[in-house]
Tab-separated table of C-alpha atoms in Angstrom:
chain	number	residue	atom	x	y	z
A	1	UNK	CA	0.000	0.000	0.000
A	2	UNK	CA	2.746	2.450	0.929
A	3	UNK	CA	4.656	1.762	-2.296
A	4	UNK	CA	1.569	2.346	-4.413
A	5	UNK	CA	0.737	5.527	-2.516
A	6	UNK	CA	4.140	7.140	-2.808
A	7	UNK	CA	5.386	5.873	-6.170
A	8	UNK	CA	2.284	5.732	-8.362
A	9	UNK	CA	-0.927	7.435	-9.315
A	10	UNK	CA	-3.980	5.317	-8.572
A	11	UNK	CA	-7.324	5.925	-10.282
A	12	UNK	CA	-10.221	5.600	-7.828
A	13	UNK	CA	-13.601	5.113	-9.503
A	14	UNK	CA	-16.655	4.576	-7.300
A	15	UNK	CA	-18.127	2.311	-9.991
A	16	UNK	CA	-15.256	-0.145	-9.529
A	17	UNK	CA	-14.413	-2.372	-6.581
A	18	UNK	CA	-10.674	-1.630	-6.714
A	19	UNK	CA	-8.328	1.118	-7.799
A	20	UNK	CA	-6.334	1.073	-11.013
A	21	UNK	CA	-2.616	1.744	-10.874
A	22	UNK	CA	-1.576	3.949	-13.800
A	23	UNK	CA	1.704	2.798	-15.263
A	24	UNK	CA	2.283	5.055	-18.284
A	25	UNK	CA	1.817	8.559	-19.647
A	26	UNK	CA	-1.166	7.593	-21.796
A	27	UNK	CA	-3.110	6.334	-18.790
A	28	UNK	CA	-2.342	9.405	-16.720
A	29	UNK	CA	-3.314	11.693	-19.614
A	30	UNK	CA	-6.775	10.108	-19.795
A	31	UNK	CA	-7.326	10.773	-16.094
A	32	UNK	CA	-6.092	14.374	-16.273
A	33	UNK	CA	-8.365	15.064	-19.234
A	34	UNK	CA	-11.261	13.919	-17.039
A	35	UNK	CA	-10.186	16.080	-14.078
A	36	UNK	CA	-10.709	19.331	-15.946
A	37	UNK	CA	-9.001	22.368	-17.411
A	38	UNK	CA	-6.758	23.227	-14.452
A	39	UNK	CA	-4.909	19.943	-14.885
A	40	UNK	CA	-5.297	19.766	-18.675
A	41	UNK	CA	-1.648	18.894	-19.266
A	42	UNK	CA	-0.150	17.332	-22.380
A	43	UNK	CA	2.006	14.774	-20.650
A	44	UNK	CA	3.906	13.736	-23.755
A	45	UNK	CA	5.201	17.304	-23.968
A	46	UNK	CA	5.828	17.439	-20.239
A	47	UNK	CA	7.766	14.176	-20.350
A	48	UNK	CA	10.117	15.752	-22.888
A	49	UNK	CA	10.592	19.177	-21.324
A	50	UNK	CA	10.341	18.368	-17.592
A	51	UNK	CA	9.765	22.106	-17.157
A	52	UNK	CA	6.435	23.507	-15.985
A	53	UNK	CA	5.419	27.164	-16.048
A	54	UNK	CA	2.366	27.870	-13.914
A	55	UNK	CA	0.460	30.922	-15.169
A	56	UNK	CA	-2.808	32.309	-13.877
A	57	UNK	CA	-4.955	32.350	-17.016
A	58	UNK	CA	-5.409	30.373	-20.227
A	59	UNK	CA	-3.983	33.210	-22.347
A	60	UNK	CA	-1.108	34.399	-20.141
A	61	UNK	CA	1.505	32.190	-21.770
A	62	UNK	CA	0.517	33.385	-25.250
A	63	UNK	CA	1.260	36.972	-24.133
A	64	UNK	CA	4.652	35.809	-22.861
A	65	UNK	CA	5.396	34.068	-26.174
A	66	UNK	CA	4.532	37.214	-28.163
A	67	UNK	CA	6.683	39.395	-25.882
A	68	UNK	CA	9.541	36.885	-26.288
A	69	UNK	CA	9.305	37.229	-30.063
A	70	UNK	CA	9.572	41.018	-29.754
A	71	UNK	CA	12.661	40.574	-27.546
A	72	UNK	CA	14.273	38.290	-30.132
A	73	UNK	CA	14.139	35.222	-27.880
A	74	UNK	CA	12.988	32.939	-30.666
A	75	UNK	CA	13.529	29.621	-28.880
A	76	UNK	CA	11.490	30.843	-25.924
A	77	UNK	CA	8.893	32.244	-28.347
A	78	UNK	CA	8.613	28.805	-29.944
A	79	UNK	CA	7.174	27.695	-26.606
A	80	UNK	CA	7.768	23.975	-27.094
A	81	UNK	CA	10.411	23.506	-24.405
A	82	UNK	CA	8.145	24.630	-21.562
A	83	UNK	CA	4.777	23.251	-20.498
A	84	UNK	CA	2.388	26.037	-19.399
A	85	UNK	CA	-0.342	25.138	-16.915
A	86	UNK	CA	-3.082	27.649	-15.991
A	87	UNK	CA	-3.676	27.741	-12.247
A	88	UNK	CA	-6.839	29.807	-12.131
A	89	UNK	CA	-5.322	31.813	-9.262
A	90	UNK	CA	-3.097	31.409	-6.230
A	91	UNK	CA	-5.925	29.878	-4.207
A	92	UNK	CA	-5.577	26.721	-6.336
A	93	UNK	CA	-1.867	26.343	-5.644
A	94	UNK	CA	-2.132	23.574	-3.048
A	95	UNK	CA	-4.223	21.337	-5.307
A	96	UNK	CA	-2.093	21.967	-8.367
A	97	UNK	CA	1.133	21.384	-6.439
A	98	UNK	CA	-0.138	17.991	-5.351
A	99	UNK	CA	-1.060	17.022	-8.908
A	100	UNK	CA	2.380	18.124	-10.122
A	101	UNK	CA	3.948	15.967	-7.408
A	102	UNK	CA	1.948	12.959	-8.577
A	103	UNK	CA	2.992	13.464	-12.200
A	104	UNK	CA	6.576	13.839	-11.056
A	105	UNK	CA	6.400	10.437	-9.376
A	106	UNK	CA	4.737	8.822	-12.392
A	107	UNK	CA	7.282	10.178	-14.867
A	108	UNK	CA	10.112	8.966	-12.667
A	109	UNK	CA	12.203	12.149	-12.702
A	110	UNK	CA	11.767	15.517	-11.001
A	111	UNK	CA	10.036	18.422	-12.691
A	112	UNK	CA	11.363	21.953	-12.709
A	113	UNK	CA	8.611	24.403	-11.794
A	114	UNK	CA	8.419	28.158	-12.333
A	115	UNK	CA	5.398	30.192	-11.228
A	116	UNK	CA	4.176	33.453	-12.780
A	117	UNK	CA	1.492	35.264	-10.765
A	118	UNK	CA	-0.627	38.363	-11.243
A	119	UNK	CA	-0.199	40.950	-8.526
A	120	UNK	CA	-3.937	41.710	-8.552
A	121	UNK	CA	-4.464	44.183	-5.695
A	122	UNK	CA	-2.056	42.554	-3.260
A	123	UNK	CA	0.128	44.837	-1.190
A	124	UNK	CA	3.917	44.502	-1.180
A	125	UNK	CA	3.881	42.703	2.170
A	126	UNK	CA	1.514	40.027	0.884
A	127	UNK	CA	3.350	39.462	-2.402
A	128	UNK	CA	6.603	39.020	-0.477
A	129	UNK	CA	4.960	36.410	1.749
A	130	UNK	CA	3.408	34.596	-1.217
A	131	UNK	CA	6.753	34.493	-3.001
A	132	UNK	CA	8.532	33.144	0.075
A	133	UNK	CA	5.918	30.413	0.538
A	134	UNK	CA	6.029	29.380	-3.118
A	135	UNK	CA	9.816	29.199	-3.172
A	136	UNK	CA	9.609	26.434	-0.586
A	137	UNK	CA	8.085	24.232	-3.302
A	138	UNK	CA	9.197	25.550	-6.698
A	139	UNK	CA	12.371	26.679	-8.406
A	140	UNK	CA	11.466	30.248	-9.392
A	141	UNK	CA	8.660	32.772	-8.899
A	142	UNK	CA	7.766	35.956	-10.757
A	143	UNK	CA	4.973	38.230	-9.504
A	144	UNK	CA	4.010	41.005	-11.901
A	145	UNK	CA	4.656	44.535	-10.708
A	146	UNK	CA	1.391	45.578	-12.358
A	147	UNK	CA	-2.098	44.294	-11.629
A	148	UNK	CA	-1.943	41.588	-14.355
A	149	UNK	CA	-0.029	40.805	-17.537
A	150	UNK	CA	-2.541	42.688	-19.725
A	151	UNK	CA	-1.500	45.948	-18.039
A	152	UNK	CA	1.829	45.784	-19.859
A	153	UNK	CA	-0.051	46.344	-23.124
A	154	UNK	CA	-1.329	49.719	-21.862
A	155	UNK	CA	1.618	51.648	-23.291
A	156	UNK	CA	0.303	54.913	-24.749
A	157	UNK	CA	3.075	55.211	-27.359
A	158	UNK	CA	2.552	51.652	-28.611
A	159	UNK	CA	-1.234	51.998	-28.663
A	160	UNK	CA	-0.871	55.220	-30.674
A	161	UNK	CA	1.421	53.341	-33.073
A	162	UNK	CA	-1.095	50.500	-33.356
A	163	UNK	CA	-4.047	52.803	-34.098
A	164	UNK	CA	-2.012	54.728	-36.677
A	165	UNK	CA	-0.849	51.540	-38.401
A	166	UNK	CA	-4.367	50.104	-38.457
A	167	UNK	CA	-5.837	53.283	-39.948
A	168	UNK	CA	-3.105	53.346	-42.587
A	169	UNK	CA	-3.600	49.698	-43.549
A	170	UNK	CA	-7.374	50.076	-43.765
A	171	UNK	CA	-7.116	53.493	-45.442
A	172	UNK	CA	-9.394	55.109	-42.886
A	173	UNK	CA	-9.222	58.725	-41.780
A	174	UNK	CA	-6.595	60.764	-39.977
A	175	UNK	CA	-4.730	59.154	-37.090
A	176	UNK	CA	-5.043	60.701	-33.617
A	177	UNK	CA	-2.204	62.541	-31.938
A	178	UNK	CA	-0.256	60.969	-29.115
A	179	UNK	CA	-1.931	63.413	-26.705
A	180	UNK	CA	-5.372	62.269	-27.873
A	181	UNK	CA	-4.503	58.631	-27.227
A	182	UNK	CA	-3.075	59.553	-23.821
A	183	UNK	CA	-6.321	61.372	-23.013
A	184	UNK	CA	-8.344	58.284	-23.955
A	185	UNK	CA	-6.202	56.069	-21.735
A	186	UNK	CA	-6.330	58.423	-18.765
A	187	UNK	CA	-10.105	58.713	-19.150
A	188	UNK	CA	-10.402	54.940	-18.987
A	189	UNK	CA	-8.155	54.832	-15.919
A	190	UNK	CA	-10.176	57.529	-14.162
A	191	UNK	CA	-13.424	55.648	-14.820
A	192	UNK	CA	-11.926	52.638	-13.026
A	193	UNK	CA	-10.402	54.525	-10.112
A	194	UNK	CA	-13.088	53.837	-7.497
A	195	UNK	CA	-13.129	50.116	-8.259
A	196	UNK	CA	-9.332	49.827	-8.129
A	197	UNK	CA	-9.086	51.833	-4.906
A	198	UNK	CA	-11.764	49.827	-3.113
A	199	UNK	CA	-10.160	46.543	-4.171
A	200	UNK	CA	-6.721	47.724	-3.062
A	201	UNK	CA	-8.021	48.776	0.342
A	202	UNK	CA	-10.048	45.587	0.818
A	203	UNK	CA	-7.071	43.355	-0.007
A	204	UNK	CA	-4.755	45.192	2.379
A	205	UNK	CA	-7.313	45.154	5.216
A	206	UNK	CA	-7.899	41.417	4.693
A	207	UNK	CA	-4.166	40.694	4.739
A	208	UNK	CA	-3.482	42.600	7.958
A	209	UNK	CA	-6.597	41.412	9.765
A	210	UNK	CA	-5.534	39.601	12.910
A	211	UNK	CA	-2.296	41.562	13.163
A	212	UNK	CA	-1.566	44.324	15.665
A	213	UNK	CA	-2.933	46.891	13.178
A	214	UNK	CA	-6.612	47.832	13.420
A	215	UNK	CA	-8.782	48.062	10.288
A	216	UNK	CA	-9.089	51.853	10.434
A	217	UNK	CA	-5.323	52.347	10.486
A	218	UNK	CA	-4.796	49.846	7.671
A	219	UNK	CA	-7.516	51.523	5.575
A	220	UNK	CA	-5.944	54.960	6.051
A	221	UNK	CA	-2.537	53.564	5.168
A	222	UNK	CA	-3.913	51.850	2.042
A	223	UNK	CA	-5.629	55.051	0.889
A	224	UNK	CA	-2.402	57.009	1.325
A	225	UNK	CA	-0.348	54.493	-0.652
A	226	UNK	CA	-2.961	54.276	-3.405
A	227	UNK	CA	-3.221	58.061	-3.765
A	228	UNK	CA	0.563	58.347	-3.916
A	229	UNK	CA	0.686	55.858	-6.784
A	230	UNK	CA	-2.299	57.452	-8.535
A	231	UNK	CA	-0.426	60.749	-8.941
A	232	UNK	CA	1.598	59.162	-11.759
A	233	UNK	CA	-0.248	58.576	-15.069
A	234	UNK	CA	1.893	55.488	-15.667
A	235	UNK	CA	1.145	54.074	-12.213
A	236	UNK	CA	-2.578	54.538	-12.744
A	237	UNK	CA	-2.377	52.186	-15.713
A	238	UNK	CA	-0.571	49.670	-13.493
A	239	UNK	CA	-3.230	49.705	-10.761
A	240	UNK	CA	-6.407	49.217	-12.806
A	241	UNK	CA	-7.626	45.964	-14.354
A	242	UNK	CA	-5.685	45.526	-17.595
A	243	UNK	CA	-8.301	43.183	-19.060
A	244	UNK	CA	-11.113	45.678	-18.477
A	245	UNK	CA	-9.007	48.621	-19.675
A	246	UNK	CA	-8.221	46.840	-22.958
A	247	UNK	CA	-11.905	46.044	-23.412
A	248	UNK	CA	-12.854	49.694	-22.938
A	249	UNK	CA	-9.989	50.818	-25.187
A	250	UNK	CA	-11.149	48.597	-28.044
A	251	UNK	CA	-14.684	49.926	-27.713
A	252	UNK	CA	-13.463	53.530	-27.723
A	253	UNK	CA	-11.120	53.048	-30.684
A	254	UNK	CA	-13.829	51.276	-32.660
A	255	UNK	CA	-16.315	54.063	-31.938
A	256	UNK	CA	-13.904	56.913	-32.749
A	257	UNK	CA	-11.812	55.527	-35.585
A	258	UNK	CA	-13.647	52.478	-36.897
A	259	UNK	CA	-10.750	50.061	-36.399
A	260	UNK	CA	-10.199	47.069	-34.139
A	261	UNK	CA	-7.080	46.538	-32.032
A	262	UNK	CA	-6.132	42.997	-31.091
A	263	UNK	CA	-3.822	42.246	-28.186
A	264	UNK	CA	-1.459	40.480	-30.572
A	265	UNK	CA	-1.274	43.535	-32.827
A	266	UNK	CA	-0.453	45.783	-29.865
A	267	UNK	CA	2.354	43.504	-28.648
A	268	UNK	CA	3.795	43.140	-32.161
A	269	UNK	CA	4.314	46.914	-32.335
A	270	UNK	CA	6.472	47.100	-29.217
A	271	UNK	CA	10.175	47.657	-29.803
A	272	UNK	CA	12.622	45.547	-27.818
A	273	UNK	CA	14.069	48.563	-26.008
A	274	UNK	CA	10.528	49.727	-25.237
A	275	UNK	CA	9.479	46.630	-23.309
A	276	UNK	CA	8.714	47.258	-19.648
A	277	UNK	CA	11.566	46.274	-17.261
A	278	UNK	CA	9.218	43.830	-15.511
A	279	UNK	CA	8.614	42.005	-18.802
A	280	UNK	CA	12.333	41.942	-19.602
A	281	UNK	CA	13.043	40.448	-16.149
A	282	UNK	CA	10.353	37.816	-16.673
A	283	UNK	CA	11.680	36.912	-20.126
A	284	UNK	CA	15.222	36.554	-18.788
A	285	UNK	CA	13.970	34.338	-15.959
A	286	UNK	CA	12.072	32.152	-18.434
A	287	UNK	CA	14.940	32.019	-20.927
A	288	UNK	CA	17.382	30.945	-18.196
A	289	UNK	CA	14.819	28.393	-17.012
A	290	UNK	CA	14.334	27.074	-20.559
A	291	UNK	CA	18.054	26.827	-21.277
A	292	UNK	CA	19.084	25.398	-17.891
A	293	UNK	CA	20.578	21.936	-17.588
A	294	UNK	CA	18.747	18.682	-16.856
A	295	UNK	CA	17.110	18.025	-13.521
A	296	UNK	CA	19.136	15.939	-11.110
A	297	UNK	CA	17.164	13.633	-8.859
A	298	UNK	CA	18.009	13.998	-5.186
A	299	UNK	CA	18.342	10.677	-3.379
């Protein structure tokens, strides 16, 4: 019993009188396909790469791949040497970690694991704690400096370039000025201010609840920090929801100029030296992870 428990994955089906010990990748893949999207892993690919990148959403890794192409990291952009797995959020980490452990045992060699997390509205103290906890179980962790990966697309200069290029290609009208695009972006940010502020305060209060700080003091502190960040137009675009901001931007651009901006088009018009430092750090971390040597099993 102990050997089966610690060295194998056993399928338990209430319709059967006994469990089934899974002995190969094909069998494990069938089970994982039944578990659902969070564990929807292509094990044949995982068996080759032995490198897992946990990301929060289904599309996060595609953003990373497109940014890697802009940076000239073509092997990373190819994406075949890493196996991305969407976590659906940090709250699912415990369950996903256990599944990864089981796959590790079934494949017979250790996996290398790197985690990429959205910051959401977490304060610096909480992100530091999350990173420390994760590093007890995985090789590397990257937590975005902005709310989520989509926020890195909210570059006014690049969006202006994208609108101009789209209008030129579709032979539609006069392109807006950079100031006009900046005004659109700041208007979107301002419309989302109350939501972002309330979420930031709520997250900080929840994190410090039970500490020596009372809720009133934590709320006042959170408001002060938020207002300090909000003074900077660039920081505003880091605090709001990037997904929602891009949605509103597309609607506004369509209404004003009659063109559609895709996320892929926006990323493709970044220049390498214009990528945000956070993205460059993430790409370097992933490239080093991709190119690192084989895993050595610890006895």
